[in-house]
PDB file of C-alpha atoms in Angstrom:
ATOM      1  CA  MET A   1       5.179 -45.180 249.778  1.00 46.00           C
ATOM      2  CA  SER A   2       2.432 -42.640 249.015  1.00 68.00           C
ATOM      3  CA  THR A   3       3.276 -38.950 249.361  1.00 87.00           C
ATOM      4  CA  VAL A   4      -0.325 -37.693 249.141  1.00 95.00           C
ATOM      5  CA  HIS A   5      -0.407 -37.212 252.922  1.00 94.00           C
ATOM      6  CA  LYS A   6       2.176 -34.431 252.496  1.00 95.00           C
ATOM      7  CA  SER A   7      -0.531 -32.281 250.917  1.00 97.00           C
ATOM      8  CA  GLY A   8      -2.076 -31.873 254.375  1.00 97.00           C
ATOM      9  CA  THR A   9      -5.696 -32.319 255.413  1.00 98.00           C
ATOM     10  CA  PHE A  10      -8.836 -30.244 255.820  1.00 98.00           C
ATOM     11  CA  ASP A  11     -12.276 -31.018 257.208  1.00 97.00           C
ATOM     12  CA  LEU A  12     -15.017 -31.824 254.727  1.00 97.00           C
ATOM     13  CA  GLY A  13     -18.152 -32.100 256.795  1.00 93.00           C
ATOM     14  CA  ALA A  14     -17.494 -34.475 259.680  1.00 93.00           C
ATOM     15  CA  ARG A  15     -14.504 -36.082 257.959  1.00 95.00           C
ATOM     16  CA  SER A  16     -10.915 -35.015 257.455  1.00 97.00           C
ATOM     17  CA  VAL A  17      -9.652 -35.536 253.908  1.00 98.00           C
ATOM     18  CA  ARG A  18      -6.289 -35.123 252.222  1.00 98.00           C
ATOM     19  CA  ARG A  19      -6.069 -31.912 250.254  1.00 98.00           C
ATOM     20  CA  LEU A  20      -5.089 -33.758 247.084  1.00 98.00           C
ATOM     21  CA  GLY A  21      -8.101 -35.684 245.845  1.00 98.00           C
ATOM     22  CA  TYR A  22      -9.396 -36.961 242.533  1.00 98.00           C
ATOM     23  CA  GLY A  23     -12.143 -35.817 240.169  1.00 97.00           C
ATOM     24  CA  ALA A  24     -13.847 -38.593 238.196  1.00 98.00           C
ATOM     25  CA  MET A  25     -15.372 -36.483 235.405  1.00 96.00           C
ATOM     26  CA  GLN A  26     -12.776 -37.421 232.783  1.00 95.00           C
ATOM     27  CA  LEU A  27     -13.519 -41.128 233.188  1.00 98.00           C
ATOM     28  CA  ALA A  28     -16.665 -40.742 231.061  1.00 97.00           C
ATOM     29  CA  GLY A  29     -16.550 -40.585 227.270  1.00 96.00           C
ATOM     30  CA  PRO A  30     -15.790 -37.499 225.137  1.00 95.00           C
ATOM     31  CA  GLY A  31     -17.657 -34.430 226.336  1.00 94.00           C
ATOM     32  CA  VAL A  32     -18.307 -36.248 229.635  1.00 96.00           C
ATOM     33  CA  PHE A  33     -20.931 -38.247 227.735  1.00 97.00           C
ATOM     34  CA  GLY A  34     -21.188 -41.986 227.269  1.00 97.00           C
ATOM     35  CA  PRO A  35     -18.783 -44.705 228.384  1.00 97.00           C
ATOM     36  CA  PRO A  36     -14.977 -44.505 228.291  1.00 97.00           C
ATOM     37  CA  LYS A  37     -13.091 -46.023 225.398  1.00 95.00           C
ATOM     38  CA  ASP A  38     -11.233 -48.309 227.834  1.00 97.00           C
ATOM     39  CA  PRO A  39     -13.327 -49.138 230.920  1.00 97.00           C
ATOM     40  CA  GLU A  40     -10.578 -51.298 232.436  1.00 98.00           C
ATOM     41  CA  ALA A  41      -8.140 -48.396 232.276  1.00 97.00           C
ATOM     42  CA  ALA A  42     -10.707 -46.208 234.044  1.00 98.00           C
ATOM     43  CA  LEU A  43     -11.086 -48.777 236.815  1.00 98.00           C
ATOM     44  CA  ALA A  44      -7.295 -48.973 237.149  1.00 98.00           C
ATOM     45  CA  VAL A  45      -7.031 -45.181 237.607  1.00 98.00           C
ATOM     46  CA  LEU A  46      -9.610 -45.213 240.411  1.00 98.00           C
ATOM     47  CA  ARG A  47      -7.872 -48.087 242.196  1.00 98.00           C
ATOM     48  CA  GLU A  48      -4.479 -46.430 241.813  1.00 98.00           C
ATOM     49  CA  ALA A  49      -5.798 -43.169 243.258  1.00 98.00           C
ATOM     50  CA  VAL A  50      -7.145 -44.839 246.406  1.00 98.00           C
ATOM     51  CA  ALA A  51      -4.094 -47.091 246.753  1.00 97.00           C
ATOM     52  CA  SER A  52      -1.964 -43.927 246.617  1.00 97.00           C
ATOM     53  CA  GLY A  53      -3.778 -42.412 249.592  1.00 97.00           C
ATOM     54  CA  VAL A  54      -6.532 -40.356 247.955  1.00 98.00           C
ATOM     55  CA  ASN A  55      -9.586 -40.311 250.230  1.00 98.00           C
ATOM     56  CA  HIS A  56     -11.683 -37.613 248.511  1.00 98.00           C
ATOM     57  CA  ILE A  57     -13.323 -38.422 245.164  1.00 98.00           C
ATOM     58  CA  ASP A  58     -15.573 -35.992 243.321  1.00 98.00           C
ATOM     59  CA  THR A  59     -18.233 -37.302 240.956  1.00 98.00           C
ATOM     60  CA  SER A  60     -21.827 -36.882 239.769  1.00 98.00           C
ATOM     61  CA  ASP A  61     -24.469 -39.109 238.281  1.00 97.00           C
ATOM     62  CA  PHE A  62     -24.808 -36.644 235.386  1.00 96.00           C
ATOM     63  CA  TYR A  63     -21.266 -37.548 234.291  1.00 97.00           C
ATOM     64  CA  GLY A  64     -21.995 -39.993 231.508  1.00 97.00           C
ATOM     65  CA  PRO A  65     -24.762 -39.944 232.738  1.00 97.00           C
ATOM     66  CA  HIS A  66     -24.377 -42.689 235.359  1.00 97.00           C
ATOM     67  CA  VAL A  67     -20.999 -43.778 233.936  1.00 98.00           C
ATOM     68  CA  THR A  68     -18.525 -42.465 236.512  1.00 98.00           C
ATOM     69  CA  ASN A  69     -20.597 -43.551 239.511  1.00 98.00           C
ATOM     70  CA  GLN A  70     -20.940 -47.065 238.141  1.00 98.00           C
ATOM     71  CA  LEU A  71     -17.183 -47.187 237.520  1.00 98.00           C
ATOM     72  CA  ILE A  72     -16.469 -45.996 241.071  1.00 98.00           C
ATOM     73  CA  ARG A  73     -18.730 -48.687 242.496  1.00 98.00           C
ATOM     74  CA  LYS A  74     -17.167 -51.421 240.379  1.00 98.00           C
ATOM     75  CA  ALA A  75     -13.599 -50.332 241.112  1.00 98.00           C
ATOM     76  CA  LEU A  76     -13.782 -49.541 244.804  1.00 98.00           C
ATOM     77  CA  GLN A  77     -16.626 -51.334 246.553  1.00 98.00           C
ATOM     78  CA  PRO A  78     -16.417 -52.265 249.368  1.00 98.00           C
ATOM     79  CA  TYR A  79     -15.261 -48.713 249.976  1.00 98.00           C
ATOM     80  CA  PRO A  80     -12.349 -47.918 252.317  1.00 97.00           C
ATOM     81  CA  GLY A  81     -13.559 -46.586 255.649  1.00 97.00           C
ATOM     82  CA  ASP A  82     -11.851 -43.195 255.211  1.00 97.00           C
ATOM     83  CA  LEU A  83     -13.064 -42.545 251.643  1.00 98.00           C
ATOM     84  CA  VAL A  84     -15.338 -39.507 251.162  1.00 98.00           C
ATOM     85  CA  ILE A  85     -17.315 -39.466 247.903  1.00 98.00           C
ATOM     86  CA  VAL A  86     -18.760 -36.088 246.963  1.00 98.00           C
ATOM     87  CA  THR A  87     -21.415 -35.816 244.277  1.00 98.00           C
ATOM     88  CA  LYS A  88     -23.494 -33.089 242.614  1.00 98.00           C
ATOM     89  CA  ILE A  89     -27.133 -32.627 241.646  1.00 98.00           C
ATOM     90  CA  GLY A  90     -28.988 -29.855 239.849  1.00 97.00           C
ATOM     91  CA  ALA A  91     -28.293 -30.729 236.217  1.00 96.00           C
ATOM     92  CA  ARG A  92     -29.170 -33.449 233.730  1.00 95.00           C
ATOM     93  CA  ARG A  93     -27.939 -34.454 230.294  1.00 95.00           C
ATOM     94  CA  GLY A  94     -29.913 -34.170 227.093  1.00 94.00           C
ATOM     95  CA  ALA A  95     -29.866 -36.952 224.505  1.00 94.00           C
ATOM     96  CA  ASP A  96     -27.404 -34.791 222.538  1.00 94.00           C
ATOM     97  CA  GLY A  97     -25.050 -34.503 225.519  1.00 94.00           C
ATOM     98  CA  SER A  98     -26.205 -30.993 226.437  1.00 94.00           C
ATOM     99  CA  TRP A  99     -26.249 -29.783 230.052  1.00 93.00           C
ATOM    100  CA  ARG A 100     -29.705 -28.801 231.279  1.00 94.00           C
ATOM    101  CA  PRO A 101     -31.053 -27.489 234.598  1.00 94.00           C
ATOM    102  CA  ALA A 102     -32.760 -30.078 236.823  1.00 96.00           C
ATOM    103  CA  PHE A 103     -33.946 -27.981 239.758  1.00 94.00           C
ATOM    104  CA  SER A 104     -37.472 -29.236 240.383  1.00 97.00           C
ATOM    105  CA  PRO A 105     -38.159 -31.149 243.629  1.00 97.00           C
ATOM    106  CA  LYS A 106     -38.856 -34.307 241.613  1.00 98.00           C
ATOM    107  CA  GLU A 107     -35.629 -34.034 239.613  1.00 98.00           C
ATOM    108  CA  LEU A 108     -33.507 -33.303 242.671  1.00 98.00           C
ATOM    109  CA  THR A 109     -34.996 -36.199 244.633  1.00 98.00           C
ATOM    110  CA  GLU A 110     -34.518 -38.584 241.720  1.00 98.00           C
ATOM    111  CA  ALA A 111     -30.918 -37.392 241.340  1.00 98.00           C
ATOM    112  CA  VAL A 112     -30.090 -38.251 244.957  1.00 98.00           C
ATOM    113  CA  HIS A 113     -31.614 -41.710 244.541  1.00 98.00           C
ATOM    114  CA  ASP A 114     -29.740 -42.218 241.240  1.00 98.00           C
ATOM    115  CA  ASN A 115     -26.454 -41.360 242.955  1.00 98.00           C
ATOM    116  CA  LEU A 116     -27.220 -43.717 245.851  1.00 98.00           C
ATOM    117  CA  ARG A 117     -28.115 -46.578 243.541  1.00 98.00           C
ATOM    118  CA  ASN A 118     -25.213 -46.223 241.124  1.00 98.00           C
ATOM    119  CA  LEU A 119     -22.644 -45.719 243.874  1.00 98.00           C
ATOM    120  CA  GLY A 120     -24.123 -48.531 245.958  1.00 98.00           C
ATOM    121  CA  LEU A 121     -24.511 -46.391 249.075  1.00 98.00           C
ATOM    122  CA  ASP A 122     -27.183 -46.006 251.750  1.00 98.00           C
ATOM    123  CA  ALA A 123     -26.271 -42.344 252.308  1.00 98.00           C
ATOM    124  CA  LEU A 124     -24.212 -39.803 250.366  1.00 98.00           C
ATOM    125  CA  ASP A 125     -21.291 -38.209 252.255  1.00 98.00           C
ATOM    126  CA  VAL A 126     -21.604 -34.787 250.609  1.00 98.00           C
ATOM    127  CA  VAL A 127     -24.013 -33.547 247.942  1.00 98.00           C
ATOM    128  CA  ASN A 128     -23.281 -30.273 246.170  1.00 98.00           C
ATOM    129  CA  LEU A 129     -26.256 -28.373 244.792  1.00 98.00           C
ATOM    130  CA  ARG A 130     -25.065 -27.174 241.386  1.00 97.00           C
ATOM    131  CA  SER A 131     -26.642 -23.826 240.532  1.00 96.00           C
ATOM    132  CA  MET A 132     -27.742 -23.662 236.888  1.00 92.00           C
ATOM    133  CA  PHE A 133     -28.823 -20.014 236.664  1.00 92.00           C
ATOM    134  CA  GLY A 134     -25.641 -19.644 234.653  1.00 86.00           C
ATOM    135  CA  ILE A 135     -24.335 -22.792 232.979  1.00 78.00           C
ATOM    136  CA  HIS A 136     -20.859 -21.413 232.275  1.00 80.00           C
ATOM    137  CA  GLY A 137     -20.462 -19.480 235.511  1.00 89.00           C
ATOM    138  CA  PRO A 138     -22.303 -18.261 238.602  1.00 96.00           C
ATOM    139  CA  ALA A 139     -25.408 -16.103 238.126  1.00 96.00           C
ATOM    140  CA  GLU A 140     -27.764 -14.686 240.713  1.00 97.00           C
ATOM    141  CA  GLY A 141     -31.024 -16.413 241.562  1.00 97.00           C
ATOM    142  CA  SER A 142     -32.614 -17.843 244.686  1.00 97.00           C
ATOM    143  CA  ILE A 143     -31.541 -21.360 245.691  1.00 97.00           C
ATOM    144  CA  GLU A 144     -33.988 -21.571 248.595  1.00 97.00           C
ATOM    145  CA  LEU A 145     -36.415 -24.035 246.995  1.00 97.00           C
ATOM    146  CA  PRO A 146     -33.890 -26.574 245.665  1.00 97.00           C
ATOM    147  CA  LEU A 147     -31.800 -26.328 248.819  1.00 97.00           C
ATOM    148  CA  SER A 148     -34.896 -26.961 250.942  1.00 97.00           C
ATOM    149  CA  VAL A 149     -35.498 -30.158 248.972  1.00 98.00           C
ATOM    150  CA  LEU A 150     -31.931 -31.252 249.649  1.00 98.00           C
ATOM    151  CA  THR A 151     -32.173 -30.482 253.369  1.00 98.00           C
ATOM    152  CA  GLU A 152     -35.331 -32.599 253.576  1.00 98.00           C
ATOM    153  CA  LEU A 153     -33.407 -35.508 252.037  1.00 98.00           C
ATOM    154  CA  GLN A 154     -30.700 -34.820 254.616  1.00 98.00           C
ATOM    155  CA  ARG A 155     -33.265 -35.081 257.411  1.00 98.00           C
ATOM    156  CA  LYS A 156     -34.323 -38.451 255.996  1.00 98.00           C
ATOM    157  CA  GLY A 157     -30.733 -39.688 256.322  1.00 98.00           C
ATOM    158  CA  LEU A 158     -30.004 -39.961 252.591  1.00 98.00           C
ATOM    159  CA  VAL A 159     -27.500 -37.081 252.606  1.00 98.00           C
ATOM    160  CA  ARG A 160     -24.984 -36.395 255.373  1.00 98.00           C
ATOM    161  CA  HIS A 161     -23.626 -32.989 254.344  1.00 98.00           C
ATOM    162  CA  ILE A 162     -24.497 -30.294 251.816  1.00 98.00           C
ATOM    163  CA  GLY A 163     -22.308 -28.093 249.645  1.00 98.00           C
ATOM    164  CA  LEU A 164     -22.831 -25.617 246.800  1.00 98.00           C
ATOM    165  CA  SER A 165     -21.373 -25.389 243.307  1.00 98.00           C
ATOM    166  CA  ASN A 166     -21.236 -22.647 240.671  1.00 97.00           C
ATOM    167  CA  VAL A 167     -22.561 -20.073 243.135  1.00 98.00           C
ATOM    168  CA  THR A 168     -22.214 -16.423 244.090  1.00 98.00           C
ATOM    169  CA  SER A 169     -21.426 -15.011 247.527  1.00 98.00           C
ATOM    170  CA  ALA A 170     -25.077 -13.983 247.907  1.00 98.00           C
ATOM    171  CA  GLN A 171     -26.231 -17.536 247.208  1.00 98.00           C
ATOM    172  CA  ILE A 172     -23.791 -18.890 249.789  1.00 98.00           C
ATOM    173  CA  GLU A 173     -25.218 -16.502 252.377  1.00 98.00           C
ATOM    174  CA  GLU A 174     -28.745 -17.551 251.412  1.00 98.00           C
ATOM    175  CA  GLY A 175     -27.706 -21.187 251.722  1.00 98.00           C
ATOM    176  CA  ARG A 176     -26.225 -20.676 255.187  1.00 98.00           C
ATOM    177  CA  ARG A 177     -29.590 -19.425 256.423  1.00 97.00           C
ATOM    178  CA  ILE A 178     -31.116 -22.765 255.410  1.00 98.00           C
ATOM    179  CA  CYS A 179     -28.477 -25.333 256.377  1.00 98.00           C
ATOM    180  CA  GLU A 180     -24.781 -25.846 257.087  1.00 98.00           C
ATOM    181  CA  ILE A 181     -22.693 -25.468 253.932  1.00 98.00           C
ATOM    182  CA  VAL A 182     -19.548 -27.604 254.211  1.00 98.00           C
ATOM    183  CA  CYS A 183     -17.937 -26.782 250.868  1.00 98.00           C
ATOM    184  CA  VAL A 184     -18.133 -24.539 247.818  1.00 98.00           C
ATOM    185  CA  GLN A 185     -17.098 -25.793 244.393  1.00 98.00           C
ATOM    186  CA  ASN A 186     -16.495 -23.047 241.820  1.00 97.00           C
ATOM    187  CA  HIS A 187     -14.339 -22.425 238.763  1.00 94.00           C
ATOM    188  CA  TYR A 188     -10.917 -21.275 239.946  1.00 95.00           C
ATOM    189  CA  ASN A 189      -7.318 -21.678 238.861  1.00 93.00           C
ATOM    190  CA  LEU A 190      -4.079 -19.759 238.409  1.00 91.00           C
ATOM    191  CA  ALA A 191      -5.528 -17.562 235.647  1.00 87.00           C
ATOM    192  CA  HIS A 192      -9.226 -17.547 236.628  1.00 90.00           C
ATOM    193  CA  ARG A 193      -9.311 -15.894 240.044  1.00 93.00           C
ATOM    194  CA  GLU A 194     -12.671 -14.163 240.449  1.00 94.00           C
ATOM    195  CA  ASP A 195     -13.174 -16.021 243.757  1.00 97.00           C
ATOM    196  CA  ASP A 196     -10.055 -14.706 245.528  1.00 96.00           C
ATOM    197  CA  ALA A 197     -11.974 -12.771 248.188  1.00 97.00           C
ATOM    198  CA  LEU A 198     -14.542 -15.560 248.565  1.00 98.00           C
ATOM    199  CA  ILE A 199     -11.845 -18.160 249.231  1.00 98.00           C
ATOM    200  CA  ASP A 200     -10.410 -16.088 252.064  1.00 97.00           C
ATOM    201  CA  GLU A 201     -13.882 -15.517 253.538  1.00 98.00           C
ATOM    202  CA  LEU A 202     -14.650 -19.250 253.422  1.00 98.00           C
ATOM    203  CA  ALA A 203     -11.303 -20.025 255.068  1.00 97.00           C
ATOM    204  CA  ARG A 204     -12.286 -17.806 257.990  1.00 96.00           C
ATOM    205  CA  HIS A 205     -15.481 -19.848 258.346  1.00 95.00           C
ATOM    206  CA  GLY A 206     -13.613 -23.171 258.104  1.00 96.00           C
ATOM    207  CA  THR A 207     -15.449 -24.017 254.881  1.00 98.00           C
ATOM    208  CA  ALA A 208     -13.691 -26.048 252.195  1.00 98.00           C
ATOM    209  CA  TYR A 209     -13.212 -24.551 248.731  1.00 98.00           C
ATOM    210  CA  VAL A 210     -12.928 -27.023 245.859  1.00 98.00           C
ATOM    211  CA  PRO A 211     -11.855 -25.475 242.545  1.00 97.00           C
ATOM    212  CA  PHE A 212     -13.129 -27.151 239.423  1.00 91.00           C
ATOM    213  CA  PHE A 213     -11.086 -26.830 236.238  1.00 85.00           C
ATOM    214  CA  PRO A 214      -7.945 -26.355 238.396  1.00 85.00           C
ATOM    215  CA  LEU A 215      -5.837 -26.897 235.274  1.00 80.00           C
ATOM    216  CA  GLY A 216      -8.061 -24.911 232.917  1.00 74.00           C
ATOM    217  CA  GLY A 217     -10.608 -27.604 232.046  1.00 61.00           C
ATOM    218  CA  PHE A 218     -11.460 -27.766 228.360  1.00 56.00           C
ATOM    219  CA  THR A 219      -8.960 -24.935 227.723  1.00 58.00           C
ATOM    220  CA  PRO A 220      -5.729 -25.992 229.479  1.00 62.00           C
ATOM    221  CA  LEU A 221      -3.638 -23.295 231.138  1.00 72.00           C
ATOM    222  CA  GLN A 222      -0.946 -21.843 228.899  1.00 72.00           C
ATOM    223  CA  SER A 223       1.539 -19.227 230.078  1.00 80.00           C
ATOM    224  CA  SER A 224       5.199 -18.545 229.419  1.00 87.00           C
ATOM    225  CA  THR A 225       5.562 -17.602 233.091  1.00 90.00           C
ATOM    226  CA  LEU A 226       4.079 -20.934 234.148  1.00 91.00           C
ATOM    227  CA  SER A 227       6.422 -22.790 231.796  1.00 92.00           C
ATOM    228  CA  ASP A 228       9.443 -20.819 233.008  1.00 94.00           C
ATOM    229  CA  VAL A 229       8.677 -21.521 236.674  1.00 95.00           C
ATOM    230  CA  ALA A 230       8.125 -25.203 235.900  1.00 95.00           C
ATOM    231  CA  LYS A 231      11.527 -25.393 234.212  1.00 95.00           C
ATOM    232  CA  ARG A 232      13.221 -23.743 237.194  1.00 95.00           C
ATOM    233  CA  VAL A 233      11.693 -26.078 239.788  1.00 96.00           C
ATOM    234  CA  GLY A 234      12.003 -29.243 237.679  1.00 96.00           C
ATOM    235  CA  ALA A 235       8.278 -29.939 237.356  1.00 97.00           C
ATOM    236  CA  THR A 236       5.608 -29.850 234.659  1.00 95.00           C
ATOM    237  CA  PRO A 237       3.534 -26.675 234.182  1.00 93.00           C
ATOM    238  CA  MET A 238       0.423 -28.492 235.381  1.00 93.00           C
ATOM    239  CA  GLN A 239       2.201 -29.656 238.538  1.00 96.00           C
ATOM    240  CA  VAL A 240       3.213 -26.081 239.266  1.00 96.00           C
ATOM    241  CA  ALA A 241      -0.368 -24.872 238.736  1.00 94.00           C
ATOM    242  CA  LEU A 242      -1.631 -27.441 241.257  1.00 96.00           C
ATOM    243  CA  ALA A 243       1.131 -26.634 243.743  1.00 97.00           C
ATOM    244  CA  TRP A 244       0.203 -22.955 243.537  1.00 96.00           C
ATOM    245  CA  LEU A 245      -3.397 -23.856 244.417  1.00 97.00           C
ATOM    246  CA  LEU A 246      -2.319 -25.907 247.436  1.00 97.00           C
ATOM    247  CA  ARG A 247      -0.314 -22.946 248.679  1.00 96.00           C
ATOM    248  CA  ARG A 248      -3.078 -20.442 247.908  1.00 96.00           C
ATOM    249  CA  ALA A 249      -5.237 -21.227 250.976  1.00 97.00           C
ATOM    250  CA  PRO A 250      -5.442 -23.909 253.690  1.00 97.00           C
ATOM    251  CA  ASN A 251      -9.104 -24.673 252.885  1.00 98.00           C
ATOM    252  CA  MET A 252      -8.320 -25.502 249.239  1.00 98.00           C
ATOM    253  CA  LEU A 253      -9.137 -29.111 248.304  1.00 98.00           C
ATOM    254  CA  LEU A 254      -7.934 -30.196 244.864  1.00 98.00           C
ATOM    255  CA  ILE A 255      -9.696 -32.715 242.629  1.00 97.00           C
ATOM    256  CA  PRO A 256      -7.649 -32.824 239.394  1.00 95.00           C
ATOM    257  CA  GLY A 257      -9.107 -35.373 237.021  1.00 95.00           C
ATOM    258  CA  THR A 258      -7.444 -37.684 234.532  1.00 95.00           C
ATOM    259  CA  ALA A 259      -8.049 -40.960 232.757  1.00 96.00           C
ATOM    260  CA  SER A 260      -4.319 -41.784 232.760  1.00 96.00           C
ATOM    261  CA  ILE A 261      -2.370 -43.470 235.558  1.00 97.00           C
ATOM    262  CA  THR A 262       0.767 -41.620 234.429  1.00 97.00           C
ATOM    263  CA  HIS A 263      -0.963 -38.253 234.761  1.00 96.00           C
ATOM    264  CA  LEU A 264      -2.552 -39.312 238.043  1.00 97.00           C
ATOM    265  CA  ARG A 265       0.881 -40.031 239.494  1.00 97.00           C
ATOM    266  CA  GLU A 266       2.163 -36.681 238.240  1.00 97.00           C
ATOM    267  CA  ASN A 267      -0.761 -34.908 239.885  1.00 96.00           C
ATOM    268  CA  LEU A 268      -0.313 -36.661 243.220  1.00 97.00           C
ATOM    269  CA  ALA A 269       3.441 -35.980 243.229  1.00 97.00           C
ATOM    270  CA  VAL A 270       2.545 -32.297 243.680  1.00 97.00           C
ATOM    271  CA  ALA A 271       2.260 -33.013 247.410  1.00 96.00           C
ATOM    272  CA  GLU A 272       6.078 -32.908 247.526  1.00 95.00           C
ATOM    273  CA  LEU A 273       6.519 -29.832 245.338  1.00 96.00           C
ATOM    274  CA  ASP A 274       7.521 -26.789 247.374  1.00 93.00           C
ATOM    275  CA  LEU A 275       7.361 -23.573 245.364  1.00 95.00           C
ATOM    276  CA  PRO A 276       9.899 -20.872 246.338  1.00 95.00           C
ATOM    277  CA  ASP A 277       8.470 -17.467 247.221  1.00 95.00           C
ATOM    278  CA  GLU A 278       9.791 -15.796 244.087  1.00 95.00           C
ATOM    279  CA  ALA A 279       8.059 -18.411 241.943  1.00 94.00           C
ATOM    280  CA  VAL A 280       4.761 -17.784 243.741  1.00 95.00           C
ATOM    281  CA  ARG A 281       5.090 -14.036 243.150  1.00 94.00           C
ATOM    282  CA  ALA A 282       5.681 -14.629 239.440  1.00 93.00           C
ATOM    283  CA  LEU A 283       2.686 -16.967 239.226  1.00 93.00           C
ATOM    284  CA  ASP A 284       0.465 -14.479 241.087  1.00 92.00           C
ATOM    285  CA  GLY A 285       1.011 -12.060 238.219  1.00 89.00           C
ATOM    286  CA  ILE A 286      -0.572 -14.372 235.655  1.00 86.00           C
ATOM    287  CA  ALA A 287      -4.118 -13.468 236.704  1.00 72.00           C
ATOM    288  CA  THR A 288      -3.320  -9.742 236.609  1.00 64.00           C
ATOM    289  CA  ARG A 289      -2.040 -10.009 233.051  1.00 58.00           C
ATOM    290  CA  SER A 290      -5.041 -12.139 232.056  1.00 53.00           C
ATOM    291  CA  LYS A 291      -7.454  -9.457 233.293  1.00 54.00           C
ATOM    292  CA  ALA A 292      -5.534  -6.742 231.463  1.00 50.00           C
ATOM    293  CA  ALA A 293      -5.693  -8.754 228.244  1.00 49.00           C
TER     294      ALA A 293
END
C-alpha cells in the first residue's frame, strides 16, 4: 500500500495535492536536453509515481524541449481525476541546449499552446511564470507585462491557476496586484535557504511553496552532518534532506525528480520518515555553516 498520503496535503489552486509530488525534469536527456536514453524506463517511472499515490507532477515544455510533456501524455493519459500537472513558461531552449528568456506576448502564448498540445489537455491546471531576469537566481524586474499575457490566457479558459518561479518578494507582491498567485517555485533546500522568511510569509497567505533543486540539483547536497543524521535514523542522506523540507513548513510541496524507479521509491518513502527534534536542530545548522563558509 502507498505511504505517500502520510506526507499530508496542501491546496494548490482549487485542488488539494499530496505534499510529496514528482518533478519530471530528469526524464529528458543530459542537460535536460533531447530524449532520454531509455524512453520505456521514463514511462515506467511516471506510471509508478502515479500508482504510488502521487497526484502533483511538475513539468515544462522547455524540458527537452517537448520531451517530458510528451512522455507524461504517453504514460498517463487518460489522466487520473485527482492528478494536478503544473507547468512553466518564460524560457526557451537554444539549439545548443542553452536556456534563453521567452517573455514576449507571442512567446508566452505559444508556450501555453505547446504545453496544451504536448500534454493533450484543454486547459492547464497551473502555469508558473518563470522569471528570467536572472537565469541562475531571482533578480528584480517588472513581471507586469508577461503576467498580464498569462492572465488573459486564464480568462480565455486555457489556464486555471497561475504561479511564479525564480522570483523575488517584490515580484510576488507585484504579481498579487494582477492576479491570484497560488504557488511560488524557487531554489531552496537544506543548505540554500535565502527564502526562509518568504516561505513563512507565503504560509500565512495559504500559498504553496515548491522548492526546486530540493536535493541540490546539479550539485547534490554533501554534508557530514547530513550523513551523520541519516546514519542515526536509518535513512539515506537524500531522504533526510527531503524529510527536513516536509517538516520545514506546512505549505511546502516537494517535487524531487528522478529517472530511476528505485530512487523514486526511496523519495516517496520519506512520507514515513519522522525526524527527531535533535536531528532537525543539527540539520538547521547546515545553512548557517554554509553562509559562514
